[in-house]
CSV table of C-alpha atoms in Angstrom, one decimal:
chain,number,residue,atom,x,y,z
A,85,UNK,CA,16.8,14.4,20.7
A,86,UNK,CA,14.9,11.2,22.7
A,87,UNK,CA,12.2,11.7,19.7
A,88,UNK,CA,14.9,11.4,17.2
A,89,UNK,CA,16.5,8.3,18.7
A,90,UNK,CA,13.1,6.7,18.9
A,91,UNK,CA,12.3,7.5,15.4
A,92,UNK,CA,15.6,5.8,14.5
A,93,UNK,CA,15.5,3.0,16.5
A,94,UNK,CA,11.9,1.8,15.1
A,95,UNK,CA,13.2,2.4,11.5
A,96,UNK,CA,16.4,0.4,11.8
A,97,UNK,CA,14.0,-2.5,13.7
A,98,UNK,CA,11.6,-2.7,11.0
A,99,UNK,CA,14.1,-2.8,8.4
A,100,UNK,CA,15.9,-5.5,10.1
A,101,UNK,CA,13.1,-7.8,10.7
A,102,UNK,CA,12.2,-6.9,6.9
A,103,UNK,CA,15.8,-7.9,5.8
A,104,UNK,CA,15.9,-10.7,8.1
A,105,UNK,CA,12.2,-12.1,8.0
A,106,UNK,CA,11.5,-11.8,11.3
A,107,UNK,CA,8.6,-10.6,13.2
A,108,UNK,CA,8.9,-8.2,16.0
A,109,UNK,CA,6.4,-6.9,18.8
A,110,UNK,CA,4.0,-4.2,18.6
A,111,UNK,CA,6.1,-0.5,19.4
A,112,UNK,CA,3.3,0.7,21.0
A,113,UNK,CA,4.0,-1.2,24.2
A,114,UNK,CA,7.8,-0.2,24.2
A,115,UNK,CA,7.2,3.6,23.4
A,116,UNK,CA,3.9,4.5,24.4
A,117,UNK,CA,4.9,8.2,22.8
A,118,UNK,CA,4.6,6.3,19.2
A,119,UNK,CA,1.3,8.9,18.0
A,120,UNK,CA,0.2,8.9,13.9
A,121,UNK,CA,2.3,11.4,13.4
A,122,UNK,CA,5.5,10.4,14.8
A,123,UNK,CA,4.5,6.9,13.6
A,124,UNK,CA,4.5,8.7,10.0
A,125,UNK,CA,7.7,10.1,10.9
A,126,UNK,CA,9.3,6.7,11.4
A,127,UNK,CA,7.5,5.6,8.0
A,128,UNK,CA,9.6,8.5,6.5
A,129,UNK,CA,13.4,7.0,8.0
A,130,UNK,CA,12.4,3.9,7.1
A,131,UNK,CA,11.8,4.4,3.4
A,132,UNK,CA,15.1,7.4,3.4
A,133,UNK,CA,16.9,4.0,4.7
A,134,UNK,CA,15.4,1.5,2.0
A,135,UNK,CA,16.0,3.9,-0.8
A,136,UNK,CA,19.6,4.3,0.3
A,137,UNK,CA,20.5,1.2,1.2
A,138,UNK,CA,18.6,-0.6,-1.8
A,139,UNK,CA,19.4,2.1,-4.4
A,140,UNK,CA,16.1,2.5,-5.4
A,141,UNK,CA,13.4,5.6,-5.5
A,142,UNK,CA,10.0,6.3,-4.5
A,143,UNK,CA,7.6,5.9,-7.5
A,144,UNK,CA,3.8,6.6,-5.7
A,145,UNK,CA,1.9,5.6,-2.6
A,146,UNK,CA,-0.2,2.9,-1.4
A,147,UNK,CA,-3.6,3.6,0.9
A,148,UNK,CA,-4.7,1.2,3.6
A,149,UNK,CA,-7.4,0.6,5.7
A,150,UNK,CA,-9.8,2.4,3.3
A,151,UNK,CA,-13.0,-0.4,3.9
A,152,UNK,CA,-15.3,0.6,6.7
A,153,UNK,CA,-15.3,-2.6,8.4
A,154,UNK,CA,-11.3,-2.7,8.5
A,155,UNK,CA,-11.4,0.9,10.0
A,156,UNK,CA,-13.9,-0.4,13.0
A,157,UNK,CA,-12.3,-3.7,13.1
A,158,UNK,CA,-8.6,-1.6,13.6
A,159,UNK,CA,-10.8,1.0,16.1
A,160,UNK,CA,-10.0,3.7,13.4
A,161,UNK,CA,-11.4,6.8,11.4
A,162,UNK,CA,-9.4,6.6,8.6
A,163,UNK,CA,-7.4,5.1,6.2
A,164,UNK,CA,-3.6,5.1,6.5
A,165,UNK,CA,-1.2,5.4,3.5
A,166,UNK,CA,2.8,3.9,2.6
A,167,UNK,CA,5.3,4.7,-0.1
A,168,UNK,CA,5.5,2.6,-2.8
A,169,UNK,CA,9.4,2.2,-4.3
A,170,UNK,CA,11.2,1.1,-7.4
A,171,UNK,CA,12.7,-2.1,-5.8
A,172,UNK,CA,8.9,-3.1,-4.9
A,173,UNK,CA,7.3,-3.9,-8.3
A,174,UNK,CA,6.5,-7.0,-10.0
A,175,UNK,CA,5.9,-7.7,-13.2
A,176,UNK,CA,3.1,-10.6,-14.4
A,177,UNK,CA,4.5,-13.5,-15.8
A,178,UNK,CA,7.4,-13.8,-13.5
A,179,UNK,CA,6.9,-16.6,-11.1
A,180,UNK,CA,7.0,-14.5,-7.5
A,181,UNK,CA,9.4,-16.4,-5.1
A,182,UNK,CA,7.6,-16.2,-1.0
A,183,UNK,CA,11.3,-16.8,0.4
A,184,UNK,CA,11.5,-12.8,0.8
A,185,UNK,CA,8.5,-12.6,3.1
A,186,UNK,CA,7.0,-12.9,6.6
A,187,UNK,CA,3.6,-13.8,6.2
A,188,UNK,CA,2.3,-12.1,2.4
A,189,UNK,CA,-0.9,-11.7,1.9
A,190,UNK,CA,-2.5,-10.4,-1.4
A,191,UNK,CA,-5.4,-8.0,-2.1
A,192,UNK,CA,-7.0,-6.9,-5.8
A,193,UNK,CA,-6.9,-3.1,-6.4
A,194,UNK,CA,-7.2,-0.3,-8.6
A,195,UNK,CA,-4.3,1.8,-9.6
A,196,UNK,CA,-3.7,5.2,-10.4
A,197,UNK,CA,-1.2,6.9,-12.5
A,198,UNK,CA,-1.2,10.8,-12.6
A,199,UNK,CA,-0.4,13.2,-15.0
A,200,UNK,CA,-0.7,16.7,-12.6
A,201,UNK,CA,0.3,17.1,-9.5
A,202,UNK,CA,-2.7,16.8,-7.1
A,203,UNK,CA,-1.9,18.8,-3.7
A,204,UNK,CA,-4.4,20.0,-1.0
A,205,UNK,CA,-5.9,20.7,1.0
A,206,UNK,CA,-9.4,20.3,-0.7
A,207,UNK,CA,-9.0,18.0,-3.8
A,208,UNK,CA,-12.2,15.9,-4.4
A,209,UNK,CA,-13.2,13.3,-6.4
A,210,UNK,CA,-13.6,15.2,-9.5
A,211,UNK,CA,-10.1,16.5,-9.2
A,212,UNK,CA,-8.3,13.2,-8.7
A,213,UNK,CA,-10.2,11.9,-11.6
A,214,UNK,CA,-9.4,15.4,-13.9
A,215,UNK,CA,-5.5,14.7,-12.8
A,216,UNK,CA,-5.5,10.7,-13.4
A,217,UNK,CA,-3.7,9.5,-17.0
A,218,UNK,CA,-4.7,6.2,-16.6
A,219,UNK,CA,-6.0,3.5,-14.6
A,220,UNK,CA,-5.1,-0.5,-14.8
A,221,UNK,CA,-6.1,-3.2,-12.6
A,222,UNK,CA,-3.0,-3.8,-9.9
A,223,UNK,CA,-2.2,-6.7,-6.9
A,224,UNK,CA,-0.8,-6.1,-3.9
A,225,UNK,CA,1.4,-8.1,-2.1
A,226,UNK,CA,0.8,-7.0,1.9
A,227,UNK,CA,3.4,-8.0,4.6
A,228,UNK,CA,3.3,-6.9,8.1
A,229,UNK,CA,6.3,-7.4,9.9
A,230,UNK,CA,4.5,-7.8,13.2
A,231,UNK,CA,4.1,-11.5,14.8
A,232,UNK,CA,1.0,-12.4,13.9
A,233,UNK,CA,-0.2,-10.1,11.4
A,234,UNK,CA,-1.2,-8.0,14.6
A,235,UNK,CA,-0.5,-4.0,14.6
A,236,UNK,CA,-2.5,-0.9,16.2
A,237,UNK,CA,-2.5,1.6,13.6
A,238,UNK,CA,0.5,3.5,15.1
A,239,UNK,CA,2.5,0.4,14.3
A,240,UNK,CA,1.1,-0.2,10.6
A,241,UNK,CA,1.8,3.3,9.5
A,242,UNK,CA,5.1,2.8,11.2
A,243,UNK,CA,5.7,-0.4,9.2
A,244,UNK,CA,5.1,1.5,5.8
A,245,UNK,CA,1.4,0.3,6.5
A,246,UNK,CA,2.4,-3.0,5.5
A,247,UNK,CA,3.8,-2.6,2.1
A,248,UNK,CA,6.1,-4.9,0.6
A,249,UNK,CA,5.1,-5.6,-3.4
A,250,UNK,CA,3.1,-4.9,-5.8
A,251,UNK,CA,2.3,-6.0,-10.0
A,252,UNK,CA,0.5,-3.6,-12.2
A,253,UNK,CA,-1.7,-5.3,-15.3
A,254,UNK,CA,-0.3,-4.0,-18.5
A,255,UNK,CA,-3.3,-2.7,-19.6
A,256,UNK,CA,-4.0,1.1,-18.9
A,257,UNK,CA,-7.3,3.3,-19.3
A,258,UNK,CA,-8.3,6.2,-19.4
A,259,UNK,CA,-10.7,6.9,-16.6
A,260,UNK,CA,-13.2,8.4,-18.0
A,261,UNK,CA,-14.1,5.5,-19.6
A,262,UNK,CA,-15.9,4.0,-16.8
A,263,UNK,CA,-17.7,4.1,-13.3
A,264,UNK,CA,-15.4,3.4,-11.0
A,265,UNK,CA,-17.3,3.3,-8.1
A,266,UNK,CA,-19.7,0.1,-9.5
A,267,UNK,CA,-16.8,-1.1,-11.1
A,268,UNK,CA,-16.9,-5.0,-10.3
A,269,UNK,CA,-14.3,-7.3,-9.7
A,270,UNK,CA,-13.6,-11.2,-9.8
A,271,UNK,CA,-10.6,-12.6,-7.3
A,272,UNK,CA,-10.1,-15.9,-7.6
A,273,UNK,CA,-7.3,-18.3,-6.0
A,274,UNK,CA,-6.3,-21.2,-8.3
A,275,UNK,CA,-9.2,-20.9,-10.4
A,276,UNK,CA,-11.4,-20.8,-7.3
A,277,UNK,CA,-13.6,-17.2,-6.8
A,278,UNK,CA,-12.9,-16.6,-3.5
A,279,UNK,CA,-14.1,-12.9,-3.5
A,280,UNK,CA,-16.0,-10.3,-5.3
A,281,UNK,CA,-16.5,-6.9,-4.6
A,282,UNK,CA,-17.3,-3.4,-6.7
A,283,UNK,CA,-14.9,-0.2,-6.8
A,284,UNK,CA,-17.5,1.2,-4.0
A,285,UNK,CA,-15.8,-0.6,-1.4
A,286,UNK,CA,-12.6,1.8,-1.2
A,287,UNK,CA,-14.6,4.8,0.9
A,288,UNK,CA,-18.0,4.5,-1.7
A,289,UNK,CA,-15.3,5.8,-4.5
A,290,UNK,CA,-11.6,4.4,-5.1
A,291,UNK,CA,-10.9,8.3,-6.0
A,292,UNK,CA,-12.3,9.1,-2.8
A,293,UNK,CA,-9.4,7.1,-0.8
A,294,UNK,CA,-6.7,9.4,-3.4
A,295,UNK,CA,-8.6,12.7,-2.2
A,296,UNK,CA,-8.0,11.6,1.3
A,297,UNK,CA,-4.5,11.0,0.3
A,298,UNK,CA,-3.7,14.2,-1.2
A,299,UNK,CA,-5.4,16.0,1.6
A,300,UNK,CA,-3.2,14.5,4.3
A,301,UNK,CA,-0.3,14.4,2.7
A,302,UNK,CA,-0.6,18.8,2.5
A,303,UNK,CA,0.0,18.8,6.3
A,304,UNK,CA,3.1,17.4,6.2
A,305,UNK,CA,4.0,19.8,3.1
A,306,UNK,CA,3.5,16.9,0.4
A,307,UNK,CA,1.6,16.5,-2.7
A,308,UNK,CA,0.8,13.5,-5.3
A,309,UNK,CA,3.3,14.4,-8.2
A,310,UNK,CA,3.1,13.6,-12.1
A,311,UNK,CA,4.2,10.2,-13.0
A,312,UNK,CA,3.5,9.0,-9.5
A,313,UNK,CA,1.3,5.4,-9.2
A,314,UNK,CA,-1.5,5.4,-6.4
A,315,UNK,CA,-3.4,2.0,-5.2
A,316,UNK,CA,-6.3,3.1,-4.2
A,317,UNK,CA,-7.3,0.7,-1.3
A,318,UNK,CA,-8.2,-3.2,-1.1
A,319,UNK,CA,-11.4,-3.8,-3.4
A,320,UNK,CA,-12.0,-7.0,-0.6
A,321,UNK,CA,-10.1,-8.7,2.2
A,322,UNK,CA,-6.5,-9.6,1.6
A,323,UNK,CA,-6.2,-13.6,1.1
A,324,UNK,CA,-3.2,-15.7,2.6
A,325,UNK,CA,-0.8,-17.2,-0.1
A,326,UNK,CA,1.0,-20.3,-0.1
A,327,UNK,CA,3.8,-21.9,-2.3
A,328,UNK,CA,2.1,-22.8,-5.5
A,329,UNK,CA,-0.7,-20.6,-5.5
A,330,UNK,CA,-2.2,-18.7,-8.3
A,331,UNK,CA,-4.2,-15.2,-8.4
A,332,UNK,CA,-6.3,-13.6,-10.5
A,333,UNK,CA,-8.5,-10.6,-10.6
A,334,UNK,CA,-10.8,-9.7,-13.2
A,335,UNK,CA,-12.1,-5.9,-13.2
A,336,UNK,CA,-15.4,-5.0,-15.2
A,337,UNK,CA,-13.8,-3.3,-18.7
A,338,UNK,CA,-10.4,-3.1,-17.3
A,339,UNK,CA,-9.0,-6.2,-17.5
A,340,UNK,CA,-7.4,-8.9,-15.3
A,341,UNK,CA,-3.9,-9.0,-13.4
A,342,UNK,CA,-2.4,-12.1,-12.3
A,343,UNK,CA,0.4,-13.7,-9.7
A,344,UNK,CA,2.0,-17.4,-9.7
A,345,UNK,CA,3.6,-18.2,-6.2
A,346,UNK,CA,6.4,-20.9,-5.8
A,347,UNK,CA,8.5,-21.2,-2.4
């Protein structure tokens, strides 16, 4: 029963800061109890309570934490995933308001869209790829509702690992059309490159980081289902916006997606 009441309190605090745009502490500190998986547990109220209360539906997943240097800089082994839903995307052209957020940052990404379901506990590469319909060059808009933008990984996964929006480009490949892995992308910030990076970055393989995926999400009795849209991981480090800035990123063959911020 406490493990319930603590799962139920965290949600209903995240989705209240959330709601309210307002930063809490880190959990860990209150309930030292707060493991992955009852972090993960948490991350499951908190989206039952979002779909409910916003009338929306879970449409795919988001992975986090997938570049080696965030894992060490985080003191972690892994990546960490979150549930993408209806009410979250965004489509290009529309000029993207910051009033809803804490502190957004944005990161350039691949995502997935899948046409079989993909279910552990030992899909690889090869079958992520064999079950993918189409790729397309995606943004995401991060938001951790933690002062500071500071979080152990307990309290990420807790905090849907930091979801909050995301825009898809409108241009969708097959994957077989390309390398993913040397895939190379431009992001630039008001016409300004302020990163590059190549496909490799996301665990060597941005399929990789959906194998991981899959294979975690079996011990909880979970698979990747048809129709379901992935992002595979940050392709480089996630850039603070402002009011009146403008994204872009460019992908080697796949296109560009882009994001106009006002206030």
């Amino acid at each position: 029963m406490i493990k319930t009441d603590v799962i139920d309190q965290i949600a209903f605090e995240l989705y209240e800061a959330e709601k309210q745009k307002k930063s809490v502490n880190k959990f860990v500190d209150a309930y030292p109890e707060l493991d992955e998986g009852l972090a993960y547990q948490v991350q499951e109220r908190l989206i039952e309570m979002k779909c409910r209360e916003e009338q929306t539906k879970r449409v795919g997943r988001k992975l986090g934490l997938t570049s080696k240097a965030k894992q060490v800089m985080m003191g972690v082994h892994e990546p960490s995933y979150g549930v993408l839903l209806e009410s979250m995307q965004l489509f290009e052209g529309e000029r993207i308001s910051l009033s809803p957020f804490i502190h957004a940052k944005v990161e350039p990404e691949i995502a997935f869209i899948f046409n079989k379901e993909l279910k552990g506990p030992h899909v690889t590469v090869a079958d992520v790829l064999a079950a993918t319909e189409y790729v397309a060059p995606a943004l995401e808009i991060i938001d951790s509702r933690f002062q500071g933008f500071s979080f152990t990984l307990q309290d990420a996964v807790a905090d849907n690992s930091s979801s909050s929006r995301y825009i898809i480009g409108e241009r969708f490949y097959s994957p077989e059309n390309f390398d993913l892995k040397l895939m190379g992308i431009v992001f630039k910030q008001n016409g300004e490159v302020v990163a590059t990076g190549a496909g490799a970055a996301v665990m060597g393989h941005p399929a990789r980081a959906i194998a991981w995926l899959a294979n975690k999400l079996y011990k909880v009795g979970q698979s990747i289902q048809p129709g379901e849209v992935i992002l595979s991981g940050s392709l480089t480090a996630a850039v603070k916006i402002e009011a009146g800035d403008h994204f872009s990123a460019s992908f080697d063959g796949l296109g560009s997606v882009e994001a106009v911020f006002t206030i």
